[in-house]
mmCIF file of C-alpha atoms and ligand atoms in Angstrom:
data_model
loop_
_atom_site.group_PDB
_atom_site.id
_atom_site.type_symbol
_atom_site.label_atom_id
_atom_site.label_comp_id
_atom_site.label_asym_id
_atom_site.label_seq_id
_atom_site.Cartn_x
_atom_site.Cartn_y
_atom_site.Cartn_z
ATOM 1 C CA MET F 234 112.964 128.403 -236.323
ATOM 2 C CA ILE F 235 115.963 128.201 -233.979
ATOM 3 C CA ARG F 236 118.977 130.338 -234.767
ATOM 4 C CA TYR F 237 122.226 128.541 -234.070
ATOM 5 C CA VAL F 238 124.901 131.144 -233.568
ATOM 6 C CA THR F 239 128.206 129.692 -234.733
ATOM 7 C CA GLY F 240 130.834 129.967 -237.418
ATOM 8 C CA ASN F 241 131.433 126.224 -237.283
ATOM 9 C CA PRO F 242 129.564 124.170 -239.934
ATOM 10 C CA GLY F 243 130.520 120.919 -238.142
ATOM 11 C CA LYS F 244 128.405 121.934 -235.142
ATOM 12 C CA VAL F 245 125.471 122.851 -237.380
ATOM 13 C CA ARG F 246 125.603 119.451 -239.065
ATOM 14 C CA GLU F 247 125.340 117.676 -235.719
ATOM 15 C CA VAL F 248 122.552 119.915 -234.428
ATOM 16 C CA ARG F 249 120.486 119.511 -237.603
ATOM 17 C CA GLU F 250 121.016 115.770 -237.423
ATOM 18 C CA TYR F 251 119.634 115.716 -233.883
ATOM 19 C CA LEU F 252 116.775 118.223 -233.770
ATOM 20 C CA ASP F 253 113.441 117.920 -235.605
ATOM 21 C CA ASP F 254 112.916 121.692 -235.583
ATOM 22 C CA PRO F 255 114.463 123.703 -238.423
ATOM 23 C CA VAL F 256 117.808 125.239 -237.537
ATOM 24 C CA GLU F 257 119.233 128.308 -239.222
ATOM 25 C CA GLN F 258 122.960 128.973 -238.907
ATOM 26 C CA VAL F 259 123.725 132.568 -237.948
ATOM 27 C CA GLU F 260 127.290 133.803 -238.031
ATOM 28 C CA TYR F 261 127.371 136.483 -235.383
ATOM 29 C CA ASP F 262 130.691 137.191 -233.742
ATOM 30 C CA TYR F 263 129.829 137.642 -230.074
ATOM 31 C CA ALA F 264 132.608 138.800 -227.752
ATOM 32 C CA GLU F 265 134.254 135.728 -226.201
ATOM 33 C CA VAL F 266 134.909 136.810 -222.621
ATOM 34 C CA GLN F 267 138.094 135.692 -220.922
ATOM 35 C CA SER F 268 136.799 133.020 -218.622
ATOM 36 C CA ASP F 269 137.683 129.469 -217.738
ATOM 37 C CA SER F 270 134.026 128.486 -217.751
ATOM 38 C CA VAL F 271 132.317 127.345 -220.967
ATOM 39 C CA VAL F 272 128.991 128.102 -219.231
ATOM 40 C CA GLU F 273 129.925 131.726 -218.666
ATOM 41 C CA ILE F 274 131.316 132.187 -222.173
ATOM 42 C CA ALA F 275 128.244 130.689 -223.865
ATOM 43 C CA SER F 276 125.762 132.444 -221.538
ATOM 44 C CA ARG F 277 127.180 135.859 -222.243
ATOM 45 C CA GLY F 278 127.395 135.046 -225.938
ATOM 46 C CA ALA F 279 123.747 133.952 -226.009
ATOM 47 C CA ARG F 280 122.528 137.153 -224.340
ATOM 48 C CA GLU F 281 124.573 139.294 -226.698
ATOM 49 C CA ALA F 282 123.511 137.326 -229.774
ATOM 50 C CA HIS F 283 119.885 137.495 -228.680
ATOM 51 C CA GLU F 284 120.050 141.277 -228.568
ATOM 52 C CA ALA F 285 121.691 141.409 -231.977
ATOM 53 C CA VAL F 286 119.775 138.807 -233.993
ATOM 54 C CA GLY F 287 116.459 138.398 -232.148
ATOM 55 C CA ASP F 288 115.103 135.195 -230.732
ATOM 56 C CA PRO F 289 115.333 132.366 -230.198
ATOM 57 C CA VAL F 290 119.076 131.691 -230.248
ATOM 58 C CA LEU F 291 121.329 128.808 -229.269
ATOM 59 C CA VAL F 292 125.018 129.321 -228.551
ATOM 60 C CA ASP F 293 127.422 126.428 -228.108
ATOM 61 C CA ASP F 294 130.777 126.748 -226.367
ATOM 62 C CA ALA F 295 132.821 123.577 -226.141
ATOM 63 C CA GLY F 296 136.353 122.508 -225.401
ATOM 64 C CA LEU F 297 138.754 119.621 -224.943
ATOM 65 C CA PHE F 298 139.873 119.118 -221.327
ATOM 66 C CA VAL F 299 143.022 116.974 -221.092
ATOM 67 C CA ASP F 300 143.575 115.298 -217.708
ATOM 68 C CA ALA F 301 147.382 115.255 -217.897
ATOM 69 C CA PHE F 302 147.349 119.014 -218.600
ATOM 70 C CA ASP F 303 144.968 119.801 -215.701
ATOM 71 C CA GLY F 304 142.123 120.481 -218.095
ATOM 72 C CA PHE F 305 144.065 122.551 -220.637
ATOM 73 C CA PRO F 306 143.235 123.632 -223.347
ATOM 74 C CA GLY F 307 139.588 123.723 -222.100
ATOM 75 C CA PRO F 308 138.111 127.138 -222.908
ATOM 76 C CA TYR F 309 141.260 127.939 -224.933
ATOM 77 C CA SER F 310 140.704 124.988 -227.290
ATOM 78 C CA SER F 311 139.981 127.112 -230.307
ATOM 79 C CA TYR F 312 143.148 129.166 -229.906
ATOM 80 C CA VAL F 313 145.220 126.037 -229.298
ATOM 81 C CA GLU F 314 143.760 124.323 -232.374
ATOM 82 C CA ASP F 315 144.775 127.360 -234.453
ATOM 83 C CA THR F 316 148.292 127.548 -232.984
ATOM 84 C CA VAL F 317 149.540 124.159 -231.741
ATOM 85 C CA GLY F 318 147.126 122.189 -233.951
ATOM 86 C CA VAL F 319 145.236 118.979 -233.250
ATOM 87 C CA GLU F 320 148.187 116.755 -234.105
ATOM 88 C CA GLY F 321 150.411 118.968 -231.924
ATOM 89 C CA VAL F 322 148.125 118.449 -228.932
ATOM 90 C CA TRP F 323 148.339 114.705 -229.501
ATOM 91 C CA ARG F 324 152.164 114.796 -229.744
ATOM 92 C CA LEU F 325 152.489 116.847 -226.547
ATOM 93 C CA ASN F 326 150.197 114.465 -224.723
ATOM 94 C CA GLU F 327 152.001 111.412 -226.081
ATOM 95 C CA ALA F 328 155.372 112.818 -224.965
ATOM 96 C CA GLU F 329 154.140 113.688 -221.463
ATOM 97 C CA THR F 330 152.140 110.605 -220.555
ATOM 98 C CA ASP F 331 152.092 106.833 -220.443
ATOM 99 C CA GLU F 332 149.449 105.066 -222.465
ATOM 100 C CA ASP F 333 147.097 104.631 -219.504
ATOM 101 C CA GLU F 334 147.207 108.339 -218.596
ATOM 102 C CA ARG F 335 145.681 109.780 -221.747
ATOM 103 C CA ARG F 336 142.215 110.555 -220.460
ATOM 104 C CA ALA F 337 140.452 113.606 -221.804
ATOM 105 C CA SER F 338 136.916 114.973 -221.942
ATOM 106 C CA PHE F 339 134.893 117.150 -224.225
ATOM 107 C CA ARG F 340 132.648 119.552 -222.359
ATOM 108 C CA ILE F 341 129.982 121.795 -223.741
ATOM 109 C CA ALA F 342 127.593 124.485 -222.591
ATOM 110 C CA LEU F 343 124.648 124.765 -224.963
ATOM 111 C CA VAL F 344 122.793 127.936 -224.064
ATOM 112 C CA TYR F 345 119.322 128.969 -225.171
ATOM 113 C CA CYS F 346 117.992 132.525 -225.015
ATOM 114 C CA ASP F 347 114.635 133.991 -226.014
ATOM 115 C CA ALA F 348 112.324 136.737 -224.720
ATOM 116 C CA GLU F 349 110.835 134.380 -222.126
ATOM 117 C CA THR F 350 114.131 133.140 -220.679
ATOM 118 C CA ARG F 351 115.204 136.782 -220.395
ATOM 119 C CA GLU F 352 112.168 137.424 -218.218
ATOM 120 C CA GLU F 353 112.096 134.203 -216.275
ATOM 121 C CA GLU F 354 115.615 132.905 -215.743
ATOM 122 C CA PRO F 355 118.000 134.497 -213.238
ATOM 123 C CA ASP F 356 120.768 134.787 -215.860
ATOM 124 C CA GLY F 357 118.344 135.407 -218.727
ATOM 125 C CA VAL F 358 119.261 132.086 -220.369
ATOM 126 C CA ARG F 359 118.763 128.358 -220.038
ATOM 127 C CA VAL F 360 121.942 126.226 -219.889
ATOM 128 C CA PHE F 361 122.296 122.601 -221.030
ATOM 129 C CA GLU F 362 125.621 120.951 -220.285
ATOM 130 C CA GLY F 363 127.193 117.831 -221.725
ATOM 131 C CA LYS F 364 130.372 115.879 -221.159
ATOM 132 C CA VAL F 365 132.022 112.788 -222.612
ATOM 133 C CA THR F 366 135.202 111.150 -221.369
ATOM 134 C CA GLY F 367 137.539 109.219 -223.641
ATOM 135 C CA ARG F 368 141.234 109.057 -224.399
ATOM 136 C CA LEU F 369 143.654 110.739 -226.742
ATOM 137 C CA VAL F 370 145.134 108.697 -229.584
ATOM 138 C CA ALA F 371 147.131 109.352 -232.773
ATOM 139 C CA PRO F 372 144.792 110.963 -235.344
ATOM 140 C CA ARG F 373 142.379 108.626 -237.164
ATOM 141 C CA GLY F 374 139.280 109.205 -239.286
ATOM 142 C CA GLU F 375 137.959 111.734 -241.768
ATOM 143 C CA GLY F 376 134.632 112.756 -240.218
ATOM 144 C CA GLY F 377 133.659 115.249 -237.530
ATOM 145 C CA PHE F 378 135.765 118.349 -236.933
ATOM 146 C CA GLY F 379 138.251 119.915 -234.537
ATOM 147 C CA TYR F 380 139.779 117.452 -232.087
ATOM 148 C CA ASP F 381 137.605 114.515 -233.201
ATOM 149 C CA PRO F 382 140.466 112.603 -234.933
ATOM 150 C CA ILE F 383 142.460 112.329 -231.665
ATOM 151 C CA PHE F 384 139.532 111.631 -229.306
ATOM 152 C CA GLU F 385 138.719 107.944 -228.927
ATOM 153 C CA TYR F 386 135.555 106.650 -227.312
ATOM 154 C CA ASN F 387 134.898 102.905 -227.065
ATOM 155 C CA GLY F 388 137.569 101.999 -229.605
ATOM 156 C CA ARG F 389 136.641 104.529 -232.307
ATOM 157 C CA THR F 390 137.680 108.131 -232.711
ATOM 158 C CA MET F 391 134.858 110.624 -233.067
ATOM 159 C CA ALA F 392 136.169 111.289 -236.580
ATOM 160 C CA GLU F 393 135.440 107.611 -237.385
ATOM 161 C CA MET F 394 131.749 108.114 -236.527
ATOM 162 C CA ASP F 395 129.047 109.761 -238.609
ATOM 163 C CA ALA F 396 127.052 112.641 -237.089
ATOM 164 C CA ALA F 397 124.311 110.384 -235.689
ATOM 165 C CA GLU F 398 126.819 107.986 -234.112
ATOM 166 C CA LYS F 399 128.774 110.867 -232.615
ATOM 167 C CA ASN F 400 125.585 112.466 -231.250
ATOM 168 C CA ALA F 401 124.672 109.200 -229.545
ATOM 169 C CA VAL F 402 127.750 109.432 -227.303
ATOM 170 C CA SER F 403 129.097 112.973 -227.499
ATOM 171 C CA HIS F 404 129.019 115.984 -225.186
ATOM 172 C CA ARG F 405 126.953 117.865 -227.792
ATOM 173 C CA GLY F 406 124.514 114.961 -228.229
ATOM 174 C CA ARG F 407 123.965 114.816 -224.473
ATOM 175 C CA ALA F 408 123.343 118.543 -224.229
ATOM 176 C CA LEU F 409 121.039 118.407 -227.258
ATOM 177 C CA GLU F 410 119.051 115.612 -225.652
ATOM 178 C CA LYS F 411 118.426 117.762 -222.556
ATOM 179 C CA PHE F 412 117.643 120.792 -224.675
ATOM 180 C CA ALA F 413 115.200 118.937 -226.971
ATOM 181 C CA GLU F 414 113.329 117.512 -224.000
ATOM 182 C CA TRP F 415 113.010 120.926 -222.339
ATOM 183 C CA TYR F 416 112.107 122.671 -225.610
ATOM 184 C CA ALA F 417 109.351 120.194 -226.455
ATOM 185 C CA GLU F 418 107.772 120.744 -223.065
ATOM 186 C CA HIS F 419 108.186 124.494 -222.683
ATOM 187 C CA ARG F 420 108.021 126.038 -226.171
HETATM 188 P P1 ITT A 585 131.951 128.974 -232.693
HETATM 189 O O1 ITT A 585 132.562 129.604 -231.449
HETATM 190 O O2 ITT A 585 131.756 129.917 -233.823
HETATM 191 O O3 ITT A 585 130.704 128.180 -232.368
HETATM 192 P P2 ITT A 585 134.320 127.294 -232.607
HETATM 193 O O4 ITT A 585 134.788 126.187 -233.482
HETATM 194 O O5 ITT A 585 135.299 128.390 -232.277
HETATM 195 O O6 ITT A 585 132.986 127.881 -233.263
HETATM 196 P P3 ITT A 585 134.209 126.528 -229.808
HETATM 197 O O7 ITT A 585 134.812 127.781 -229.311
HETATM 198 O O8 ITT A 585 133.047 125.971 -229.066
HETATM 199 O O9 ITT A 585 133.719 126.684 -231.304
HETATM 200 O O10 ITT A 585 135.251 125.373 -229.968
HETATM 201 C C1 ITT A 585 136.447 125.346 -229.258
HETATM 202 C C2 ITT A 585 137.380 124.360 -229.893
HETATM 203 O O11 ITT A 585 136.943 123.050 -229.588
HETATM 204 C C3 ITT A 585 137.513 124.458 -231.393
HETATM 205 O O12 ITT A 585 138.885 124.242 -231.687
HETATM 206 C C4 ITT A 585 136.655 123.323 -231.912
HETATM 207 O O13 ITT A 585 137.161 122.798 -233.124
HETATM 208 C C5 ITT A 585 136.759 122.316 -230.785
HETATM 209 N N1 ITT A 585 135.532 121.536 -230.661
HETATM 210 C C6 ITT A 585 134.312 121.978 -230.234
HETATM 211 N N2 ITT A 585 133.404 120.995 -230.295
HETATM 212 C C7 ITT A 585 134.063 119.911 -230.758
HETATM 213 C C8 ITT A 585 133.674 118.599 -231.088
HETATM 214 O O14 ITT A 585 132.418 118.183 -230.950
HETATM 215 N N3 ITT A 585 134.598 117.756 -231.545
HETATM 216 C C9 ITT A 585 135.882 118.157 -231.699
HETATM 217 N N4 ITT A 585 136.327 119.371 -231.465
HETATM 218 C C10 ITT A 585 135.425 120.249 -230.989
#
Protein backbone atom coordinates (compact mmCIF):
# COMPACT_ATOMS: atom_id res chain seq x y z
CA MET A 1 0.00 0.00 0.00
CA ILE A 2 1.41 3.38 -1.04
CA ARG A 3 0.47 6.41 1.02
CA TYR A 4 -0.12 9.47 -1.12
CA VAL A 5 0.34 12.51 1.05
CA THR A 6 -1.92 15.26 -0.25
CA GLY A 7 -5.01 17.25 0.57
CA ASN A 8 -5.97 17.37 -3.10
CA PRO A 9 -8.51 14.71 -4.21
CA GLY A 10 -7.87 15.60 -7.89
CA LYS A 11 -4.29 14.34 -7.59
CA VAL A 12 -5.44 11.14 -5.90
CA ARG A 13 -7.90 10.45 -8.71
CA GLU A 14 -5.15 10.69 -11.31
CA VAL A 15 -2.69 8.57 -9.32
CA ARG A 16 -5.26 5.83 -8.70
CA GLU A 17 -6.16 5.89 -12.37
CA TYR A 18 -2.52 5.32 -13.30
CA LEU A 19 -1.09 2.90 -10.73
CA ASP A 20 -2.06 -0.76 -10.29
CA ASP A 21 -0.97 -0.77 -6.64
CA PRO A 22 -3.51 0.37 -4.04
CA VAL A 23 -3.11 4.00 -3.04
CA GLU A 24 -4.27 5.42 0.27
CA GLN A 25 -4.73 9.18 0.57
CA VAL A 26 -3.12 10.60 3.70
CA GLU A 27 -3.76 14.19 4.66
CA TYR A 28 -0.63 15.20 6.50
CA ASP A 29 0.27 18.86 6.51
CA TYR A 30 4.03 18.89 5.99
CA ALA A 31 5.82 22.23 6.28
CA GLU A 32 6.10 23.76 2.79
CA VAL A 33 9.56 25.31 2.81
CA GLN A 34 10.09 28.62 1.05
CA SER A 35 11.90 27.51 -2.06
CA ASP A 36 11.62 28.09 -5.76
CA SER A 37 12.26 24.43 -6.45
CA VAL A 38 9.38 21.92 -6.55
CA VAL A 39 12.01 19.18 -6.07
CA GLU A 40 13.22 20.69 -2.81
CA ILE A 41 9.71 21.33 -1.50
CA ALA A 42 8.50 17.79 -2.27
CA SER A 43 11.72 16.13 -1.05
CA ARG A 44 11.57 17.80 2.32
CA GLY A 45 7.85 17.09 2.54
CA ALA A 46 8.41 13.40 1.76
CA ARG A 47 11.07 13.01 4.46
CA GLU A 48 8.89 14.75 7.02
CA ALA A 49 5.78 12.80 6.04
CA HIS A 50 7.74 9.55 6.15
CA GLU A 51 8.75 10.23 9.74
CA ALA A 52 5.18 11.10 10.69
CA VAL A 53 3.11 8.46 8.88
CA GLY A 54 5.55 5.60 8.20
CA ASP A 55 6.41 4.18 4.84
CA PRO A 56 6.15 4.15 1.96
CA VAL A 57 5.02 7.67 1.07
CA LEU A 58 4.66 9.68 -2.12
CA VAL A 59 4.56 13.47 -2.08
CA ASP A 60 3.66 15.51 -5.14
CA ASP A 61 4.55 19.18 -5.54
CA ALA A 62 3.47 20.79 -8.78
CA GLY A 63 3.03 24.22 -10.25
CA LEU A 64 2.15 26.27 -13.31
CA PHE A 65 5.14 28.07 -14.86
CA VAL A 66 4.05 30.88 -17.20
CA ASP A 67 6.67 31.94 -19.77
CA ALA A 68 5.55 35.57 -20.02
CA PHE A 69 5.83 35.88 -16.22
CA ASP A 70 9.33 34.31 -16.10
CA GLY A 71 7.95 31.13 -14.59
CA PHE A 72 5.61 32.73 -12.04
CA PRO A 73 3.55 31.47 -10.21
CA GLY A 74 5.63 28.23 -10.21
CA PRO A 75 6.09 27.08 -6.61
CA TYR A 76 3.62 29.79 -5.51
CA SER A 77 0.81 28.35 -7.65
CA SER A 78 -1.30 27.27 -4.74
CA TYR A 79 -1.19 30.69 -3.10
CA VAL A 80 -1.91 32.41 -6.41
CA GLU A 81 -4.86 30.11 -7.11
CA ASP A 82 -6.30 31.03 -3.70
CA THR A 83 -5.74 34.78 -4.16
CA VAL A 84 -5.73 35.81 -7.84
CA GLY A 85 -7.70 32.74 -8.96
CA VAL A 86 -7.38 30.64 -12.10
CA GLU A 87 -9.46 33.02 -14.20
CA GLY A 88 -7.41 35.93 -12.83
CA VAL A 89 -4.18 34.31 -13.99
CA TRP A 90 -5.70 33.90 -17.44
CA ARG A 91 -6.84 37.56 -17.55
CA LEU A 92 -3.41 38.84 -16.48
CA ASN A 93 -1.74 36.70 -19.11
CA GLU A 94 -4.21 37.75 -21.79
CA ALA A 95 -3.64 41.44 -20.97
CA GLU A 96 0.16 41.12 -21.01
CA THR A 97 0.73 38.98 -24.08
CA ASP A 98 -0.10 38.46 -27.73
CA GLU A 99 -1.79 35.24 -28.69
CA ASP A 100 1.46 33.55 -29.76
CA GLU A 101 3.20 34.34 -26.45
CA ARG A 102 0.99 32.37 -24.10
CA ARG A 103 3.24 29.40 -23.47
CA ALA A 104 3.17 27.80 -20.06
CA SER A 105 4.25 24.53 -18.47
CA PHE A 106 3.15 22.36 -15.61
CA ARG A 107 6.05 20.92 -13.67
CA ILE A 108 5.97 18.33 -10.95
CA ALA A 109 8.30 16.62 -8.52
CA LEU A 110 6.87 13.30 -7.40
CA VAL A 111 8.96 12.12 -4.48
CA TYR A 112 9.03 8.65 -2.95
CA CYS A 113 10.39 7.87 0.51
CA ASP A 114 10.64 4.60 2.42
CA ALA A 115 13.11 3.00 4.86
CA GLU A 116 15.31 1.82 1.99
CA THR A 117 15.55 5.16 0.18
CA ARG A 118 16.47 6.74 3.52
CA GLU A 119 19.41 4.36 3.75
CA GLU A 120 20.44 4.29 0.13
CA GLU A 121 19.75 7.64 -1.50
CA PRO A 122 21.91 10.70 -0.82
CA ASP A 123 18.85 12.84 -0.01
CA GLY A 124 16.92 9.96 1.53
CA VAL A 125 14.32 10.05 -1.27
CA ARG A 126 13.82 9.15 -4.90
CA VAL A 127 12.65 11.98 -7.21
CA PHE A 128 10.59 11.59 -10.39
CA GLU A 129 10.06 14.75 -12.41
CA GLY A 130 7.55 15.55 -15.12
CA LYS A 131 6.81 18.49 -17.36
CA VAL A 132 4.27 19.37 -20.04
CA THR A 133 4.25 22.50 -22.17
CA GLY A 134 1.07 24.01 -23.56
CA ARG A 135 -0.59 27.39 -23.77
CA LEU A 136 -2.96 29.45 -21.68
CA VAL A 137 -6.49 29.99 -22.96
CA ALA A 138 -9.80 31.31 -21.60
CA PRO A 139 -11.24 28.70 -19.18
CA ARG A 140 -12.93 25.67 -20.76
CA GLY A 141 -14.02 22.28 -19.41
CA GLU A 142 -15.39 20.80 -16.22
CA GLY A 143 -12.87 18.05 -15.43
CA GLY A 144 -9.49 18.02 -13.71
CA PHE A 145 -8.67 20.60 -11.04
CA GLY A 146 -6.64 23.73 -10.37
CA TYR A 147 -5.34 25.42 -13.51
CA ASP A 148 -6.58 22.69 -15.87
CA PRO A 149 -9.38 24.82 -17.43
CA ILE A 150 -6.88 27.43 -18.72
CA PHE A 151 -4.12 25.02 -19.84
CA GLU A 152 -4.49 23.83 -23.42
CA TYR A 153 -2.53 20.95 -24.89
CA ASN A 154 -3.07 19.88 -28.50
CA GLY A 155 -6.33 21.79 -28.86
CA ARG A 156 -8.00 20.64 -25.63
CA THR A 157 -7.74 22.03 -22.13
CA MET A 158 -6.75 19.55 -19.45
CA ALA A 159 -10.20 20.14 -17.94
CA GLU A 160 -11.70 18.77 -21.20
CA MET A 161 -9.86 15.46 -20.70
CA ASP A 162 -10.74 12.61 -18.36
CA ALA A 163 -8.11 11.39 -15.88
CA ALA A 164 -6.69 8.74 -18.24
CA GLU A 165 -6.42 11.20 -21.14
CA LYS A 166 -4.78 13.79 -18.92
CA ASN A 167 -2.32 11.22 -17.54
CA ALA A 168 -1.32 10.28 -21.08
CA VAL A 169 0.09 13.77 -21.69
CA SER A 170 0.46 15.50 -18.33
CA HIS A 171 3.40 16.32 -16.07
CA ARG A 172 1.93 14.00 -13.41
CA GLY A 173 1.40 11.17 -15.91
CA ARG A 174 5.01 11.43 -17.03
CA ALA A 175 6.32 11.38 -13.48
CA LEU A 176 4.02 8.47 -12.63
CA GLU A 177 5.31 6.53 -15.61
CA LYS A 178 8.90 6.88 -14.35
CA PHE A 179 7.86 6.06 -10.81
CA ALA A 180 5.85 2.96 -11.80
CA GLU A 181 8.73 1.61 -13.85
CA TRP A 182 11.22 2.11 -11.01
CA TYR A 183 8.81 0.75 -8.37
CA ALA A 184 8.08 -2.42 -10.33
CA GLU A 185 11.78 -3.14 -10.62
CA HIS A 186 12.97 -2.16 -7.16
CA ARG A 187 10.13 -2.88 -4.71
P1 LIG B 1 -1.11 19.23 -1.75
O1 LIG B 1 0.06 20.17 -1.53
O2 LIG B 1 -1.88 18.92 -0.52
O3 LIG B 1 -0.70 17.99 -2.51
P2 LIG B 1 -2.03 21.32 -3.55
O4 LIG B 1 -3.24 21.43 -4.40
O5 LIG B 1 -1.68 22.48 -2.65
O6 LIG B 1 -2.17 19.96 -2.71
P3 LIG B 1 0.43 21.72 -5.04
O7 LIG B 1 1.06 22.58 -4.02
O8 LIG B 1 1.27 20.68 -5.70
O9 LIG B 1 -0.81 20.94 -4.45
O10 LIG B 1 -0.26 22.54 -6.18
C1 LIG B 1 0.10 23.85 -6.48
C2 LIG B 1 -0.97 24.48 -7.32
O11 LIG B 1 -0.90 23.95 -8.63
C3 LIG B 1 -2.38 24.30 -6.82
O12 LIG B 1 -3.05 25.53 -7.04
C4 LIG B 1 -2.94 23.20 -7.71
O13 LIG B 1 -4.33 23.36 -7.91
C5 LIG B 1 -2.16 23.42 -8.99
N1 LIG B 1 -1.94 22.16 -9.69
C6 LIG B 1 -1.13 21.13 -9.30
N2 LIG B 1 -1.21 20.11 -10.16
C7 LIG B 1 -2.08 20.50 -11.12
C8 LIG B 1 -2.62 19.88 -12.26
O14 LIG B 1 -2.29 18.64 -12.61
N3 LIG B 1 -3.48 20.56 -13.01
C9 LIG B 1 -3.84 21.82 -12.67
N4 LIG B 1 -3.43 22.47 -11.60
C10 LIG B 1 -2.54 21.81 -10.83
